GROMACS .gro file of C-alpha atoms in nm:
model
  253
    1MET     CA    1  -0.027  -0.032   0.021
    2ILE     CA    2   0.125   0.329  -0.125
    3ILE     CA    3   0.009   0.646   0.069
    4ASN     CA    4  -0.016   1.001  -0.002
    5LYS     CA    5   0.111   1.147   0.262
    6ASP     CA    6   0.424   1.302   0.431
    7CYS     CA    7   0.624   1.060   0.539
    8ILE     CA    8   0.670   1.126   0.896
    9GLU     CA    9   0.354   1.250   0.987
   10GLY     CA   10   0.251   0.892   0.834
   11MET     CA   11   0.539   0.714   1.084
   12LYS     CA   12   0.369   0.875   1.363
   13GLU     CA   13   0.039   0.682   1.303
   14LEU     CA   14   0.255   0.319   1.281
   15ASP     CA   15   0.240   0.189   1.599
   16ASP     CA   16   0.615   0.094   1.758
   17ASN     CA   17   0.838  -0.198   1.703
   18SER     CA   18   0.593  -0.281   1.382
   19ILE     CA   19   0.841  -0.264   1.113
   20ASP     CA   20   1.067  -0.550   1.045
   21CYS     CA   21   1.266  -0.398   0.732
   22ILE     CA   22   1.314   0.024   0.577
   23VAL     CA   23   1.513   0.040   0.302
   24THR     CA   24   1.515   0.418   0.191
   25SER     CA   25   1.692   0.759   0.003
   26PRO     CA   26   1.586   1.085   0.117
   27PRO     CA   27   1.653   1.378  -0.141
   28TYR     CA   28   1.943   1.529  -0.086
   29ASN     CA   29   1.877   1.862  -0.083
   30LYS     CA   30   2.153   1.945  -0.389
   31LYS     CA   31   1.964   2.272  -0.441
   32GLY     CA   32   1.965   2.447  -0.024
   33LEU     CA   33   2.244   2.350   0.064
   34LEU     CA   34   2.458   2.355  -0.315
   35GLY     CA   35   2.277   2.607  -0.468
   36LYS     CA   36   2.185   2.906  -0.256
   37VAL     CA   37   2.157   3.089  -0.660
   38LYS     CA   38   1.850   3.162  -0.861
   39GLN     CA   39   1.707   2.856  -1.062
   40GLY     CA   40   1.919   2.582  -0.812
   41ASN     CA   41   2.247   2.504  -0.869
   42GLN     CA   42   2.393   2.574  -1.150
   43ILE     CA   43   2.729   2.457  -1.089
   44TRP     CA   44   2.531   2.091  -1.184
   45GLY     CA   45   2.367   2.207  -1.451
   46LYS     CA   46   2.135   1.941  -1.658
   47PHE     CA   47   2.267   1.692  -1.350
   48ASN     CA   48   2.025   1.853  -1.193
   49ILE     CA   49   1.813   1.650  -0.993
   50ASP     CA   50   1.404   1.754  -1.035
   51TYR     CA   51   1.146   1.643  -0.877
   52ASN     CA   52   0.828   1.674  -1.021
   53THR     CA   53   0.648   1.887  -0.720
   54TYR     CA   54   0.938   1.908  -0.427
   55GLY     CA   55   1.171   2.146  -0.473
   56ASP     CA   56   1.449   1.974  -0.271
   57ASP     CA   57   1.569   2.355  -0.177
   58MET     CA   58   1.570   2.338   0.215
   59PRO     CA   59   1.736   2.610   0.411
   60GLU     CA   60   2.040   2.342   0.542
   61GLU     CA   61   1.947   2.351   0.921
   62GLU     CA   62   1.565   2.304   0.872
   63TYR     CA   63   1.661   1.978   0.599
   64GLN     CA   64   1.895   1.867   0.889
   65ALA     CA   65   1.574   1.883   1.122
   66TRP     CA   66   1.393   1.702   0.902
   67MET     CA   67   1.696   1.460   0.879
   68VAL     CA   68   1.658   1.373   1.250
   69ALA     CA   69   1.281   1.372   1.274
   70LEU     CA   70   1.235   1.048   0.990
   71LEU     CA   71   1.544   0.835   1.178
   72ASN     CA   72   1.401   0.913   1.487
   73GLU     CA   73   1.094   0.828   1.315
   74CYS     CA   74   1.227   0.449   1.177
   75HIS     CA   75   1.424   0.349   1.465
   76ARG     CA   76   1.066   0.442   1.673
   77VAL     CA   77   0.919   0.152   1.472
   78ILE     CA   78   1.171  -0.088   1.381
   79LYS     CA   79   1.129  -0.394   1.547
   80ASP     CA   80   1.388  -0.527   1.789
   81ASP     CA   81   1.537  -0.721   1.522
   82GLY     CA   82   1.532  -0.480   1.219
   83SER     CA   83   1.710  -0.291   1.040
   84ILE     CA   84   1.700   0.113   0.913
   85PHE     CA   85   1.942   0.102   0.524
   86PHE     CA   86   1.963   0.470   0.505
   87ASN     CA   87   2.116   0.556   0.156
   88HIS     CA   88   2.279   0.923   0.126
   89LYS     CA   89   2.611   1.046   0.006
   90PRO     CA   90   2.842   1.357   0.104
   91ARG     CA   91   2.763   1.631  -0.060
   92ARG     CA   92   2.991   1.937  -0.111
   93TYR     CA   93   2.967   2.362  -0.055
   94LYS     CA   94   3.180   2.609  -0.149
   95ASN     CA   95   3.554   2.318  -0.080
   96LYS     CA   96   3.436   2.152   0.226
   97CYS     CA   97   3.221   1.785   0.189
   98TYR     CA   98   2.964   1.756   0.436
   99LEU     CA   99   2.906   1.401   0.553
  100PRO     CA  100   2.613   1.266   0.657
  101THR     CA  101   2.727   1.184   0.996
  102ASP     CA  102   2.684   1.578   1.056
  103PHE     CA  103   2.308   1.521   1.155
  104ILE     CA  104   2.265   1.156   1.180
  105ILE     CA  105   2.478   1.184   1.496
  106HIS     CA  106   2.197   1.359   1.654
  107SER     CA  107   1.934   1.089   1.591
  108ASP     CA  108   1.917   0.810   1.750
  109ALA     CA  109   1.938   0.653   1.530
  110GLN     CA  110   2.249   0.330   1.646
  111LEU     CA  111   2.524   0.219   1.296
  112TYR     CA  112   2.559  -0.107   1.282
  113GLN     CA  113   2.713  -0.150   0.950
  114LEU     CA  114   2.857   0.170   0.665
  115ILE     CA  115   2.845  -0.049   0.313
  116ILE     CA  116   2.983   0.158   0.032
  117TRP     CA  117   2.713   0.179  -0.301
  118ASP     CA  118   3.001   0.228  -0.595
  119ARG     CA  119   2.836   0.316  -0.875
  120ARG     CA  120   3.120   0.315  -1.135
  121ASN     CA  121   3.009   0.635  -1.262
  122SER     CA  122   2.863   0.972  -1.229
  123PRO     CA  123   2.884   1.309  -1.363
  124ASN     CA  124   3.149   1.438  -1.442
  125ILE     CA  125   3.139   1.798  -1.413
  126ARG     CA  126   3.443   1.965  -1.222
  127ASN     CA  127   3.801   1.887  -1.281
  128ASP     CA  128   3.954   1.953  -0.940
  129ILE     CA  129   3.793   1.663  -0.711
  130LEU     CA  130   3.822   1.337  -0.778
  131VAL     CA  131   3.506   1.235  -0.946
  132PRO     CA  132   3.228   1.161  -0.716
  133CYS     CA  133   3.165   0.804  -0.786
  134THR     CA  134   3.028   0.619  -0.439
  135GLU     CA  135   2.763   0.681  -0.213
  136HIS     CA  136   2.687   0.552   0.149
  137ILE     CA  137   2.399   0.283   0.293
  138TYR     CA  138   2.376   0.324   0.651
  139TRP     CA  139   2.293  -0.053   0.847
  140PHE     CA  140   2.167   0.127   1.166
  141CYS     CA  141   2.002  -0.110   1.411
  142LYS     CA  142   1.804  -0.107   1.739
  143GLY     CA  143   1.915  -0.409   1.878
  144LYS     CA  144   2.100  -0.704   1.731
  145PRO     CA  145   2.000  -0.739   1.377
  146LYS     CA  146   1.858  -1.058   1.212
  147VAL     CA  147   2.044  -1.115   0.919
  148PHE     CA  148   2.093  -1.392   0.681
  149ARG     CA  149   2.408  -1.268   0.500
  150ASP     CA  150   2.394  -1.666   0.286
  151ALA     CA  151   2.107  -1.475   0.108
  152ILE     CA  152   2.274  -1.278  -0.052
  153ASP     CA  153   2.459  -1.355  -0.420
  154SER     CA  154   2.890  -1.368  -0.296
  155GLU     CA  155   3.011  -1.117  -0.475
  156TYR     CA  156   2.793  -0.835  -0.247
  157ARG     CA  157   2.898  -1.037   0.086
  158GLY     CA  158   3.106  -0.756   0.141
  159GLU     CA  159   3.089  -0.408   0.247
  160VAL     CA  160   3.146  -0.222  -0.054
  161TRP     CA  161   2.820  -0.310  -0.338
  162ASN     CA  162   2.907  -0.261  -0.660
  163ILE     CA  163   2.596  -0.183  -0.841
  164SER     CA  164   2.547   0.030  -1.120
  165ALA     CA  165   2.268   0.327  -1.099
  166ASP     CA  166   1.918   0.243  -1.259
  167ARG     CA  167   1.872   0.491  -1.538
  168GLN     CA  168   1.467   0.481  -1.511
  169LYS     CA  169   1.324   0.845  -1.645
  170GLN     CA  170   0.979   0.813  -1.453
  171HIS     CA  171   1.243   0.924  -1.183
  172PRO     CA  172   1.504   1.104  -1.079
  173ALA     CA  173   1.670   0.939  -0.868
  174PRO     CA  174   1.590   0.573  -0.871
  175PHE     CA  175   1.687   0.307  -0.635
  176PRO     CA  176   1.864   0.024  -0.868
  177PRO     CA  177   1.653  -0.322  -0.756
  178GLN     CA  178   2.004  -0.555  -0.705
  179LEU     CA  179   2.052  -0.270  -0.369
  180VAL     CA  180   1.678  -0.318  -0.247
  181ARG     CA  181   1.735  -0.633  -0.287
  182ASN     CA  182   1.994  -0.681  -0.080
  183CYS     CA  183   1.905  -0.565   0.144
  184ILE     CA  184   1.613  -0.697   0.195
  185ASN     CA  185   1.737  -0.989   0.177
  186LEU     CA  186   2.032  -1.024   0.417
  187THR     CA  187   1.771  -0.863   0.693
  188THR     CA  188   1.423  -1.016   0.622
  189LYS     CA  189   1.255  -1.328   0.562
  190ASN     CA  190   0.844  -1.397   0.390
  191GLY     CA  191   0.641  -1.239   0.540
  192ASP     CA  192   0.789  -1.006   0.692
  193ILE     CA  193   0.729  -0.650   0.646
  194VAL     CA  194   0.929  -0.394   0.448
  195LEU     CA  195   0.839   0.014   0.449
  196ASP     CA  196   1.024   0.298   0.196
  197PRO     CA  197   0.878   0.660   0.322
  198PHE     CA  198   1.029   0.803   0.030
  199MET     CA  199   0.887   0.486  -0.244
  200GLY     CA  200   0.941   0.711  -0.562
  201SER     CA  201   0.850   0.529  -0.861
  202GLY     CA  202   0.812   0.231  -0.615
  203THR     CA  203   1.132   0.029  -0.695
  204THR     CA  204   1.136  -0.085  -0.282
  205ALA     CA  205   0.759  -0.228  -0.313
  206LEU     CA  206   0.842  -0.410  -0.647
  207VAL     CA  207   1.162  -0.570  -0.477
  208ALA     CA  208   0.991  -0.714  -0.145
  209LYS     CA  209   0.663  -0.796  -0.336
  210ASN     CA  210   0.844  -1.029  -0.538
  211LEU     CA  211   0.984  -1.143  -0.239
  212ASN     CA  212   0.702  -1.222  -0.106
  213ARG     CA  213   0.802  -0.981   0.148
  214LYS     CA  214   0.496  -0.743   0.302
  215TRP     CA  215   0.522  -0.377   0.250
  216ILE     CA  216   0.395  -0.006   0.273
  217GLY     CA  217   0.515   0.265   0.146
  218PHE     CA  218   0.510   0.677   0.192
  219GLU     CA  219   0.546   0.947  -0.169
  220ILE     CA  220   0.330   1.268  -0.143
  221ASP     CA  221   0.397   1.336  -0.530
  222GLN     CA  222   0.050   1.121  -0.662
  223LYS     CA  223   0.222   1.149  -1.023
  224TYR     CA  224   0.490   0.954  -0.930
  225ILE     CA  225   0.219   0.717  -0.670
  226ASP     CA  226   0.048   0.610  -1.029
  227ILE     CA  227   0.371   0.551  -1.211
  228ALA     CA  228   0.441   0.254  -0.904
  229ASN     CA  229   0.134   0.159  -0.927
  230SER     CA  230   0.184   0.117  -1.313
  231ARG     CA  231   0.475  -0.057  -1.259
  232LEU     CA  232   0.375  -0.337  -1.009
  233LYS     CA  233   0.066  -0.438  -1.163
  234ASN     CA  234   0.235  -0.450  -1.465
  235ALA     CA  235   0.535  -0.630  -1.348
  236VAL     CA  236   0.381  -0.889  -1.103
  237PRO     CA  237   0.058  -1.087  -1.148
  238VAL     CA  238  -0.049  -0.899  -0.809
  239GLU     CA  239  -0.404  -0.807  -0.669
  240GLU     CA  240  -0.388  -0.402  -0.814
  241VAL     CA  241  -0.213  -0.179  -0.587
  242VAL     CA  242  -0.481   0.093  -0.431
  243GLN     CA  243  -0.430   0.432  -0.270
  244THR     CA  244  -0.601   0.368   0.049
  245PRO     CA  245  -0.648   0.571   0.341
  246LEU     CA  246  -0.359   0.440   0.627
  247GLU     CA  247  -0.517   0.277   0.889
  248SER     CA  248  -0.676   0.091   0.596
  249ALA     CA  249  -0.259  -0.038   0.488
  250LEU     CA  250  -0.223  -0.110   0.845
  251SER     CA  251  -0.511  -0.330   0.975
  252ASP     CA  252  -0.416  -0.562   0.642
  253LEU     CA  253  -0.093  -0.584   0.777
   0.00000   0.00000   0.00000
């Protein structure tokens, strides 16, 4: 079930210790931290990440407070043996690199392991730094997470995952399905509940469905909900995915 609602407001209605696994990647606030000029971040030019309705341009202090609130809600709703996979990346502004840990340390999130996602390529937009071709996947937990390492392919049993970025045109920053598959197989079993607070075009839901996991997601943009529902209906033989009120969605879990 994909709920058309702000993710933090939606998660506040979820019970404590109710989710087995969270896989998500929030907007990076590139235009808020890095832009600070009219029409967004001119350095990025054609490589800007432009969402359909969301501006990705919060004042940086407000953005970091939002991320802390998000991580606190994620921490609250996962089970004691659950896991959170939070994808983010280093960001640059005025010759300084800003790490996600700048705000993570102010949250309740407990880091279990850091996974490096090697995207294998990245836009070469400036020649005074090395090409930034990696992102971070922060594996958070509440207690001791359940782990099924043998359930993932041997090439991904190290802490560096070489996975090419997805080229889907319907969303500006889609998850590669293999990345989501690794996270879900590593920490869940059949029938477990997977949550993506930033569902976007539905890759987390699609992978969870194919792996026989229950899933729930939040998304503020109806356009992306429609794309996700279409992908789910066309890709796998499941009953129609319908946007429902949160209460109905949770009653079916």
